[in-house]
Amino acid sequence: MPKLALLLALLAATAISCGHAAASAVRMQLIHTDAGRGLTPHELLQRMALRSRARAARILAEAAGAQVTPGEIAGAVPDTEYLVHFSIGTPPQPVQLTLDTGSDLTWTQCRPCPSCFDQALPYFDASLSSTFAGLLTCSSSPCQALPLTSCGTDSSSSGNETCGYAYSYGDGSVTVGLLVVDTFTFVADAAAALAFGCGLNNTGTGIVVDTFKSNEIGIAGFGRGALYLPSQLKADNFSYCFTAITGTTPSPVLLGLPANLFSSDPGTIQTITLIQNPARPSFYYLPLQGITVGSTNLPIPESTFAVTANGTGGTIIDSGTGMTSLPHDVYGLVLDAFVGQASLPVLNATSMSVSQLCFTVPTAGARPDVPKLVLEFEGGTLDLPRENYMFEIEAAGVSATCLAVNDGGGAMTIIGNYQQQSMHVLHDLANNKLSFVPAQCDQV
Ligand SMILES: *[C@@H]1O[C@H](CO)[C@@H](O)[C@H](O)[C@H]1NC(C)=O
Ligand SMILES: *[C@@H]1O[C@H](CO)[C@@H](O)[C@H](O)[C@H]1NC(C)=O
Ligand SMILES: *[C@@H]1O[C@H](CO)[C@@H](O)[C@H](O)[C@H]1NC(C)=O
Ligand SMILES: *[C@@H]1O[C@H](CO)[C@@H](O)[C@H](O)[C@H]1NC(C)=O
Ligand SMILES: *[C@@H]1O[C@H](CO)[C@@H](O)[C@H](O)[C@H]1NC(C)=O
């Protein structure tokens, strides 16, 4: 049977077996990349701030057409946030991949892995899997959906042409490998035969292994392209829900959500229409219109947040970013408004290796009032709870509360995970909408 027909047959078979699932069709487990490493909240937040700045620099560099060496910006911290856990093959080989709503190919490192980075789990080994359906051909639709492929022949495919790919990220770095099919197994045994990349040369992916062996062993593509996981699983919608960044409990990624999911509490839902930008087809753009700090609706010209055809501007929501990044001028206005309205002394926290705006807290452990931070979208508002924009640090006998927002340095606004903690975020692709619902994520 041709590979594509096999893929389709397996997908059809899966659709039937998934019909029994009561809640969502597919559930995956999500855990923060630094969970279980024994880091203090201060260390966790420093790492997150570094990652966020690196990510913003990469996204901006791509928009500007520049080539940037990944290691140069990322420093010693890998550019990864939350990892989705599932298995590939039979018997199942566990993988943990970065949940990335900014790209659409799913890949992991595969044996023999001539040019791979060190990872915490064994490399995926197709020879150990009885369900491995082999290499996809160049004419298969998953191969056609990739931007950059090459046809090769492989001894294992009896002279058939096989799909080699090179998939590049924000900074122009690439993962190079072969497109293959095997069974993915999710929580509750939902299984499906899916196309994914067997990455064989991933040295230029920007995944920098720091003092820890990488927990990330590839990327799960949830960006809006043709190959992204929800579409391969025939789901019209997906959601994620991030537990606190300093927490260690898992939470879910759900695909194919029950229609009545939010009906019990409609009052708290904010639903916003997504914007599509052909210049950056994988990104989820939102119509941000303004920002309110405390009593002040900041004087930001409307054009500041506009999506631009060259891909430099606009507001995206990105699961690969930790802290929200704002354009430089907007960041300045937010800072001024916080300094002007908070009745706390400003603290220069450079010596604590924190570059965000911090205030001294009079008593250790206190959570003094700070101005509200509200993001205003066309059609909805995100009135952030304090714990979604302030973080507390203690060092050298000083207690401080700091603003978890970065100066992105470019024209783009990137809404990061810190601002999405304890919220169920639904991407409804059939209707081109995104919804935020407050939730206790480890109980969703
Ligand atoms: C992108 O477009 C915006 C507005 O259309 C313009 O201000 C900006 O200079 C452009 N940037 C680049 C890198 O072309
Ligand atoms: C190669 O292609 C032929 C014809 O399309 C098919 O019958 C055969 O099974 C393929 N071989 C492999 C190993 O995929
Ligand atoms: C891996 O890719 C880089 C460029 O992306 C290339 O220079 C290098 O030769 C490749 N290594 C292998 C083993 O294919
Ligand atoms: C999600 O998509 C499925 C079809 O894939 C649909 O039946 C369901 O109603 C959708 N759920 C929501 C919350 O929109
Ligand atoms: C904070 O302190 C560092 C030295 O520790 C100094 O270089 C920097 O200019 C100070 N920043 C501000 C805003 O005062």
Coordinates of C-alpha atoms and ligand atoms in Angstrom, one line a residue:
M1 CA 0.0 0.0 0.0
P2 CA 1.4 3.5 -0.8
K3 CA 2.5 5.3 2.3
L4 CA -0.2 8.0 2.1
A5 CA -3.0 5.5 1.7
L6 CA -1.6 3.7 4.7
L7 CA -1.5 6.9 6.7
L8 CA -5.1 7.7 5.7
A9 CA -6.3 4.2 6.4
L10 CA -4.8 4.3 9.9
L11 CA -6.2 7.8 10.6
A12 CA -9.7 6.6 9.6
A13 CA -9.3 3.6 11.9
T14 CA -8.3 5.8 14.7
A15 CA -11.2 8.2 14.2
I16 CA -13.5 5.3 14.9
S17 CA -11.7 4.1 18.0
C18 CA -11.6 7.7 19.4
G19 CA -15.3 8.0 19.1
H20 CA -15.7 6.4 22.5
A21 CA -13.7 9.1 24.4
A22 CA -16.1 10.9 26.6
A23 CA -14.3 14.2 27.0
S24 CA -11.8 15.4 24.4
A25 CA -10.6 13.2 21.6
V26 CA -7.0 13.5 22.6
R27 CA -5.4 14.5 25.8
M28 CA -1.7 15.1 26.2
Q29 CA 0.2 15.9 29.4
L30 CA 2.1 19.2 29.8
I31 CA 4.9 19.9 32.3
H32 CA 7.0 22.9 32.6
T33 CA 10.5 22.4 31.2
D34 CA 12.3 23.2 34.5
A35 CA 9.9 21.2 36.7
G36 CA 11.7 18.8 39.0
R37 CA 15.1 20.5 38.7
G38 CA 15.1 21.8 42.2
L39 CA 15.5 25.4 41.2
T40 CA 14.3 28.3 43.4
P41 CA 11.6 30.6 42.2
H42 CA 14.3 33.3 41.7
E43 CA 16.3 30.9 39.4
L44 CA 13.2 29.8 37.5
L45 CA 12.3 33.3 36.8
Q46 CA 15.8 34.3 35.7
R47 CA 15.9 31.4 33.3
M48 CA 12.4 32.3 32.0
A49 CA 13.4 35.9 31.4
L50 CA 16.5 34.9 29.5
R51 CA 14.6 32.5 27.3
S52 CA 11.9 35.1 26.6
R53 CA 14.4 37.7 25.5
A54 CA 16.2 35.1 23.3
R55 CA 12.9 34.0 21.7
A56 CA 11.8 37.6 21.1
A57 CA 15.2 38.4 19.5
R58 CA 14.8 35.3 17.2
I59 CA 11.3 36.2 16.1
L60 CA 12.3 39.8 15.5
A61 CA 15.5 38.8 13.7
E62 CA 13.4 36.6 11.3
A63 CA 11.0 39.4 10.5
A64 CA 13.9 41.7 9.7
G65 CA 15.4 39.0 7.5
A66 CA 18.6 38.7 9.6
Q67 CA 20.5 35.6 10.3
V68 CA 21.5 35.2 14.0
T69 CA 23.6 32.5 15.5
P70 CA 21.3 30.7 18.0
G71 CA 23.9 30.3 20.7
E72 CA 24.8 34.0 20.5
I73 CA 21.4 35.1 21.8
A74 CA 20.2 32.1 23.7
G75 CA 23.2 32.2 26.0
A76 CA 23.3 29.2 28.3
V77 CA 19.5 28.6 28.5
P78 CA 17.5 26.5 26.2
D79 CA 14.7 28.3 24.3
T80 CA 11.9 26.1 25.6
E81 CA 8.9 26.4 28.0
Y82 CA 6.3 23.7 28.4
L83 CA 6.9 20.1 27.2
V84 CA 4.1 17.9 25.9
H85 CA 4.5 14.2 26.9
F86 CA 3.3 11.3 24.7
S87 CA 4.8 8.2 23.1
I88 CA 5.7 7.1 19.6
G89 CA 5.9 3.6 18.3
T90 CA 5.0 0.1 19.6
P91 CA 5.9 -0.6 22.3
P92 CA 5.6 3.1 23.2
Q93 CA 8.9 5.2 23.3
P94 CA 8.2 8.3 25.4
V95 CA 8.9 11.7 24.0
Q96 CA 8.7 15.2 25.5
L97 CA 8.5 18.0 23.0
T98 CA 8.2 21.7 23.3
L99 CA 4.6 22.9 22.8
D100 CA 5.2 25.4 20.0
T101 CA 2.3 27.4 18.6
G102 CA 4.8 29.2 16.4
S103 CA 5.7 26.3 14.1
D104 CA 3.9 23.4 12.5
L105 CA 6.3 20.4 12.0
T106 CA 6.5 17.9 14.9
W107 CA 9.9 16.2 15.1
T108 CA 12.1 14.3 17.5
Q109 CA 15.7 13.1 17.4
C110 CA 16.0 9.6 15.8
R111 CA 18.7 7.0 15.9
P112 CA 21.3 6.7 14.5
C113 CA 21.4 10.5 15.1
P114 CA 24.7 11.3 13.5
S115 CA 24.5 15.0 14.4
C116 CA 22.2 15.4 17.4
F117 CA 22.3 17.2 20.8
D118 CA 22.4 15.3 24.1
Q119 CA 19.0 14.6 25.5
A120 CA 17.6 13.2 28.8
L121 CA 15.7 10.3 27.1
P122 CA 17.0 7.8 24.6
Y123 CA 16.7 8.7 20.9
F124 CA 13.6 7.4 19.1
D125 CA 14.6 4.0 17.5
A126 CA 12.4 3.0 14.6
S127 CA 13.9 -0.5 14.5
L128 CA 12.3 -1.2 17.9
S129 CA 8.8 -0.3 16.7
S130 CA 6.4 -2.8 15.2
T131 CA 4.1 0.0 14.0
F132 CA 6.7 2.0 12.3
A133 CA 5.2 2.6 8.8
G134 CA 8.4 3.7 7.2
L135 CA 9.5 6.7 5.2
L136 CA 7.0 8.9 3.5
T137 CA 7.5 9.4 -0.2
C138 CA 8.1 12.8 -1.9
S139 CA 4.6 12.8 -3.4
S140 CA 2.8 12.2 -0.1
S141 CA 0.7 15.2 1.1
P142 CA 2.7 15.7 4.4
C143 CA 5.9 16.0 2.3
Q144 CA 4.2 18.4 -0.1
A145 CA 3.1 20.5 2.8
L146 CA 6.6 21.2 4.0
P147 CA 8.4 24.3 2.7
L148 CA 11.8 22.7 2.0
T149 CA 12.2 19.1 1.0
S150 CA 14.5 17.0 -1.0
C151 CA 13.9 13.6 -2.7
G152 CA 16.3 10.8 -1.9
T153 CA 16.4 7.1 -2.2
D154 CA 17.0 4.9 0.8
S155 CA 17.9 1.2 0.9
S156 CA 14.9 0.5 3.2
S157 CA 12.4 1.9 0.6
S158 CA 13.3 -0.4 -2.3
G159 CA 14.3 2.4 -4.5
N160 CA 11.3 4.6 -3.8
E161 CA 11.8 8.3 -3.5
T162 CA 11.8 9.3 0.2
C163 CA 11.0 12.7 1.7
G164 CA 14.0 14.4 3.3
Y165 CA 13.2 17.8 4.9
A166 CA 15.0 20.8 6.3
Y167 CA 12.8 22.9 8.6
S168 CA 14.0 26.2 9.7
Y169 CA 13.1 28.4 12.8
G170 CA 13.1 32.1 13.6
D171 CA 16.9 32.5 13.5
G172 CA 17.4 30.6 10.2
S173 CA 18.6 27.5 12.1
V174 CA 17.4 24.1 10.9
T175 CA 16.5 20.5 11.8
V176 CA 17.3 18.1 8.9
G177 CA 15.8 14.7 8.7
L178 CA 13.3 12.3 7.1
L179 CA 9.6 12.4 7.2
V180 CA 8.2 9.1 8.6
V181 CA 5.0 7.6 10.0
D182 CA 4.4 5.8 13.3
T183 CA 1.7 5.5 15.9
F184 CA 1.4 8.2 18.5
T185 CA 0.0 7.2 21.9
F186 CA -1.6 9.8 24.1
V187 CA -3.0 9.7 27.6
A188 CA -6.0 7.3 27.9
D189 CA -4.6 5.2 25.0
A190 CA -5.9 7.3 22.1
A191 CA -3.6 6.3 19.3
A192 CA -3.1 7.5 15.7
A193 CA -0.6 7.0 12.9
L194 CA 0.9 10.4 12.2
A195 CA 3.6 11.9 10.1
F196 CA 6.6 13.4 11.9
G197 CA 10.1 14.4 11.4
C198 CA 12.9 12.0 12.3
G199 CA 15.5 14.6 13.0
L200 CA 19.0 13.4 12.2
N201 CA 20.9 16.7 12.0
N202 CA 19.7 19.0 14.7
T203 CA 22.8 20.7 15.8
G204 CA 21.6 24.0 14.4
T205 CA 18.2 24.1 16.0
G206 CA 18.9 26.7 18.6
I207 CA 18.3 24.1 21.3
V208 CA 21.2 24.8 23.5
V209 CA 21.9 22.3 26.2
D210 CA 22.9 24.1 29.4
T211 CA 24.0 22.7 32.7
F212 CA 21.1 20.2 32.4
K213 CA 20.8 17.5 29.8
S214 CA 18.0 18.7 27.5
N215 CA 14.5 17.7 28.7
E216 CA 13.3 18.9 25.3
I217 CA 13.9 16.3 22.6
G218 CA 12.2 18.0 19.7
I219 CA 9.2 20.2 19.0
A220 CA 5.5 19.6 18.8
G221 CA 4.1 21.9 16.1
F222 CA 0.9 23.6 17.1
G223 CA 1.4 26.6 14.8
R224 CA -1.3 27.1 12.1
G225 CA 0.4 25.4 9.2
A226 CA -0.8 22.4 7.2
L227 CA 1.1 19.8 9.1
Y228 CA 0.4 20.9 12.6
L229 CA -0.7 18.2 15.1
P230 CA -4.3 19.2 15.5
S231 CA -5.0 19.0 11.8
Q232 CA -3.3 15.6 11.5
L233 CA -5.6 14.5 14.3
K234 CA -8.6 16.0 12.5
A235 CA -9.3 18.3 15.4
D236 CA -10.9 21.7 14.8
N237 CA -9.8 23.0 18.1
F238 CA -7.2 22.5 20.8
S239 CA -6.5 24.0 24.2
Y240 CA -3.8 24.2 26.8
C241 CA -3.8 25.2 30.4
F242 CA -0.6 26.2 32.1
T243 CA -0.2 25.5 35.8
A244 CA 2.0 28.0 37.8
I245 CA 5.4 28.3 36.2
T246 CA 7.0 27.5 39.6
G247 CA 4.7 24.4 40.0
T248 CA 5.5 20.8 39.2
T249 CA 2.0 19.3 38.6
P250 CA 1.1 18.3 35.1
S251 CA -1.8 19.8 33.2
P252 CA -3.4 18.9 29.8
V253 CA -3.3 19.8 26.2
L254 CA -6.7 18.8 24.7
L255 CA -7.6 18.3 21.1
G256 CA -11.2 18.2 19.9
L257 CA -12.9 19.7 22.9
P258 CA -16.4 18.9 23.9
A259 CA -18.7 21.7 22.7
N260 CA -20.2 22.3 26.2
L261 CA -16.7 22.6 27.8
F262 CA -17.2 26.2 29.0
S263 CA -21.0 26.3 29.3
S264 CA -21.1 26.0 33.1
D265 CA -19.4 29.4 33.5
P266 CA -20.0 31.5 30.4
G267 CA -19.6 34.8 32.4
T268 CA -15.8 34.5 32.7
I269 CA -15.0 33.6 29.1
Q270 CA -13.3 36.2 26.9
T271 CA -13.5 35.3 23.2
I272 CA -11.4 37.2 20.7
T273 CA -11.3 36.8 16.9
L274 CA -7.9 35.7 15.5
I275 CA -6.1 37.6 12.7
Q276 CA -4.2 35.8 10.0
N277 CA -1.1 37.3 8.4
P278 CA 0.2 35.6 5.2
A279 CA 3.7 36.8 6.1
R280 CA 3.7 34.7 9.2
P281 CA 1.2 31.9 8.6
S282 CA 2.0 29.8 11.6
F283 CA 1.4 32.6 14.2
Y284 CA -1.8 33.3 16.1
Y285 CA -2.3 37.1 15.9
L286 CA -4.7 38.9 18.3
P287 CA -6.3 42.3 17.8
L288 CA -4.6 44.1 20.8
Q289 CA -5.9 47.7 21.0
G290 CA -4.7 49.1 24.3
I291 CA -3.2 48.5 27.7
T292 CA -4.5 49.8 31.0
V293 CA -2.3 50.1 34.1
G294 CA -4.3 50.9 37.3
S295 CA -6.3 53.9 36.5
T296 CA -4.5 54.9 33.3
N297 CA -5.4 53.8 29.8
L298 CA -2.0 54.3 28.3
P299 CA -1.7 56.8 25.4
I300 CA -0.6 54.3 22.8
P301 CA -1.2 55.2 19.1
E302 CA -3.6 52.6 17.5
S303 CA -1.0 51.9 14.7
T304 CA 1.4 50.6 17.3
F305 CA -0.3 47.2 17.5
A306 CA -1.2 46.9 13.8
V307 CA -0.3 43.7 11.9
T308 CA 2.2 44.6 9.1
A309 CA 2.5 42.8 5.8
N310 CA 6.3 42.4 6.3
G311 CA 5.7 40.5 9.6
T312 CA 7.4 42.9 11.9
G313 CA 4.4 44.2 13.9
G314 CA 1.2 42.9 15.4
T315 CA 0.5 41.0 18.6
I316 CA 0.9 37.2 18.7
I317 CA 0.2 34.7 21.4
D318 CA 3.1 32.2 21.6
S319 CA 3.5 29.2 23.8
G320 CA 7.2 29.3 23.2
T321 CA 7.6 32.6 25.1
G322 CA 7.7 32.8 28.9
M323 CA 7.2 36.5 29.7
T324 CA 5.3 38.9 27.5
S325 CA 7.5 41.2 25.3
L326 CA 6.3 44.7 24.4
P327 CA 7.5 47.2 21.8
H328 CA 10.1 49.5 23.4
D329 CA 7.9 52.6 23.6
V330 CA 5.0 50.7 25.0
Y331 CA 7.3 49.1 27.6
G332 CA 8.4 52.5 28.6
L333 CA 4.8 53.7 29.1
V334 CA 4.0 50.6 31.2
L335 CA 7.0 51.1 33.4
D336 CA 6.3 54.8 34.0
A337 CA 2.7 54.0 34.9
F338 CA 3.7 51.3 37.4
V339 CA 6.4 53.6 39.0
G340 CA 3.9 56.5 39.1
Q341 CA 1.0 54.5 40.7
A342 CA 2.6 51.9 42.9
S343 CA 3.2 53.2 46.4
L344 CA 6.4 51.2 46.8
P345 CA 10.0 52.2 46.4
V346 CA 11.7 51.2 43.1
L347 CA 14.6 48.7 43.6
N348 CA 17.5 48.4 41.3
A349 CA 17.6 44.6 41.1
T350 CA 20.6 44.3 38.7
S351 CA 22.7 42.9 41.5
M352 CA 20.1 40.1 41.9
S353 CA 20.5 39.4 38.1
V354 CA 16.9 40.6 37.5
S355 CA 16.5 43.2 34.7
Q356 CA 12.7 43.7 35.2
L357 CA 11.2 46.6 37.1
C358 CA 11.2 45.7 40.8
F359 CA 9.8 47.3 44.0
T360 CA 11.1 46.8 47.5
V361 CA 8.6 44.9 49.7
P362 CA 8.6 46.0 53.3
T363 CA 8.0 42.6 54.9
A364 CA 9.3 39.3 53.5
G365 CA 6.5 37.2 52.1
A366 CA 4.1 40.2 51.8
R367 CA 2.2 40.7 48.6
P368 CA 1.6 44.4 48.6
D369 CA -1.0 45.9 46.2
V370 CA 0.2 47.0 42.8
P371 CA -1.7 48.6 39.9
K372 CA -3.9 46.4 37.8
L373 CA -2.6 45.3 34.4
V374 CA -5.3 44.9 31.7
L375 CA -4.8 44.0 28.0
E376 CA -7.7 45.3 25.9
F377 CA -8.5 43.4 22.7
E378 CA -11.1 44.1 20.1
G379 CA -14.0 42.0 21.5
G380 CA -12.5 41.1 24.9
T381 CA -10.2 42.0 27.8
L382 CA -7.6 40.2 29.7
D383 CA -7.8 41.5 33.3
L384 CA -4.7 39.8 34.7
P385 CA -4.7 38.5 38.2
R386 CA -1.6 39.8 40.2
E387 CA 0.2 36.4 40.0
N388 CA 0.1 36.6 36.2
Y389 CA 2.2 39.7 36.0
M390 CA 4.2 40.1 39.3
F391 CA 6.8 37.7 40.6
E392 CA 8.4 37.8 44.1
I393 CA 12.1 37.4 44.8
E394 CA 14.2 37.1 47.9
A395 CA 18.0 37.5 47.8
A396 CA 20.7 38.9 50.1
G397 CA 18.1 39.8 52.7
V398 CA 16.1 41.9 50.3
S399 CA 12.5 41.1 49.3
A400 CA 11.1 42.5 46.1
T401 CA 8.1 42.2 43.8
C402 CA 8.9 42.5 40.0
L403 CA 7.0 43.1 36.8
A404 CA 7.1 40.0 34.6
V405 CA 7.2 41.9 31.3
N406 CA 10.1 42.4 28.9
D407 CA 11.2 45.1 26.5
G408 CA 11.1 43.2 23.2
G409 CA 13.0 45.9 21.4
G410 CA 11.0 45.5 18.2
A411 CA 7.6 46.4 16.9
M412 CA 5.9 43.1 17.8
T413 CA 4.0 42.3 21.0
I414 CA 4.4 38.7 22.1
I415 CA 2.0 37.4 24.8
G416 CA 3.8 34.8 26.8
N417 CA 3.0 32.0 29.1
Y418 CA 3.5 33.9 32.4
Q419 CA 0.5 36.0 31.5
Q420 CA -1.5 32.8 30.7
Q421 CA -1.0 30.9 33.9
S422 CA -4.1 29.2 35.4
M423 CA -6.1 29.9 32.3
H424 CA -7.7 27.5 29.8
V425 CA -6.8 28.9 26.4
L426 CA -8.9 27.5 23.6
H427 CA -7.8 27.8 20.0
D428 CA -11.0 27.4 17.9
L429 CA -9.7 27.1 14.4
A430 CA -13.0 26.2 12.8
N431 CA -14.4 29.6 13.9
N432 CA -11.1 31.5 13.9
K433 CA -11.5 32.5 17.6
L434 CA -9.4 32.3 20.8
S435 CA -10.9 32.1 24.3
F436 CA -9.5 32.6 27.7
V437 CA -11.2 31.0 30.7
P438 CA -9.8 31.2 34.3
A439 CA -9.2 27.6 35.4
Q440 CA -7.4 25.4 37.9
C441 CA -5.2 23.7 35.3
D442 CA -4.2 20.6 37.2
Q443 CA -7.9 19.7 37.5
V444 CA -9.0 20.3 33.9
Ligands
LIG1 C1 7.8 46.7 8.0 O1 6.6 47.5 7.7 C2 6.4 48.6 8.6 C3 5.1 49.3 8.4 O2 4.5 48.9 7.2 C4 7.6 49.6 8.5 O3 7.4 50.7 9.4 C5 8.9 48.8 8.8 O4 10.0 49.7 8.6 C6 9.1 47.6 8.0 N1 10.2 46.9 8.5 C7 11.1 46.2 7.7 C8 12.2 45.5 8.3 O5 10.9 46.2 6.5
LIG2 C1 7.8 1.3 -3.3 O1 6.8 1.7 -4.2 C2 6.0 0.6 -4.8 C3 5.1 1.2 -5.8 O2 4.6 2.4 -5.5 C4 5.3 -0.1 -3.7 O3 4.6 -1.2 -4.2 C5 6.3 -0.6 -2.6 O4 5.7 -1.2 -1.5 C6 7.2 0.6 -2.1 N1 8.2 0.1 -1.2 C7 8.4 0.6 0.0 C8 9.5 -0.1 0.8 O5 7.8 1.5 0.4
LIG3 C1 24.3 19.2 9.5 O1 23.8 20.4 8.9 C2 24.8 21.4 8.8 C3 24.2 22.7 8.2 O2 22.9 22.9 8.6 C4 25.9 20.9 7.8 O3 26.9 21.9 7.8 C5 26.5 19.6 8.4 O4 27.4 19.1 7.4 C6 25.3 18.6 8.6 N1 25.9 17.4 9.2 C7 25.6 16.2 8.8 C8 26.2 15.0 9.6 O5 24.8 16.0 7.9
LIG4 C1 -14.2 21.2 18.8 O1 -14.2 20.6 17.6 C2 -15.0 19.5 17.5 C3 -14.9 18.9 16.1 O2 -13.5 18.6 15.9 C4 -16.5 19.9 17.7 O3 -17.3 18.8 17.7 C5 -16.6 20.6 19.1 O4 -17.8 21.2 19.2 C6 -15.5 21.8 19.2 N1 -15.5 22.3 20.5 C7 -15.6 23.6 20.8 C8 -15.5 23.9 22.3 O5 -15.7 24.4 20.0
LIG5 C1 21.5 49.6 38.6 O1 22.8 49.3 39.2 C2 23.8 49.0 38.3 C3 25.0 48.6 39.1 O2 24.7 47.6 40.0 C4 24.1 50.2 37.4 O3 25.0 49.9 36.4 C5 22.8 50.6 36.7 O4 23.0 51.8 36.0 C6 21.7 50.8 37.7 N1 20.4 51.1 37.0 C7 19.6 52.1 37.3 C8 18.3 52.2 36.5 O5 19.8 52.9 38.2

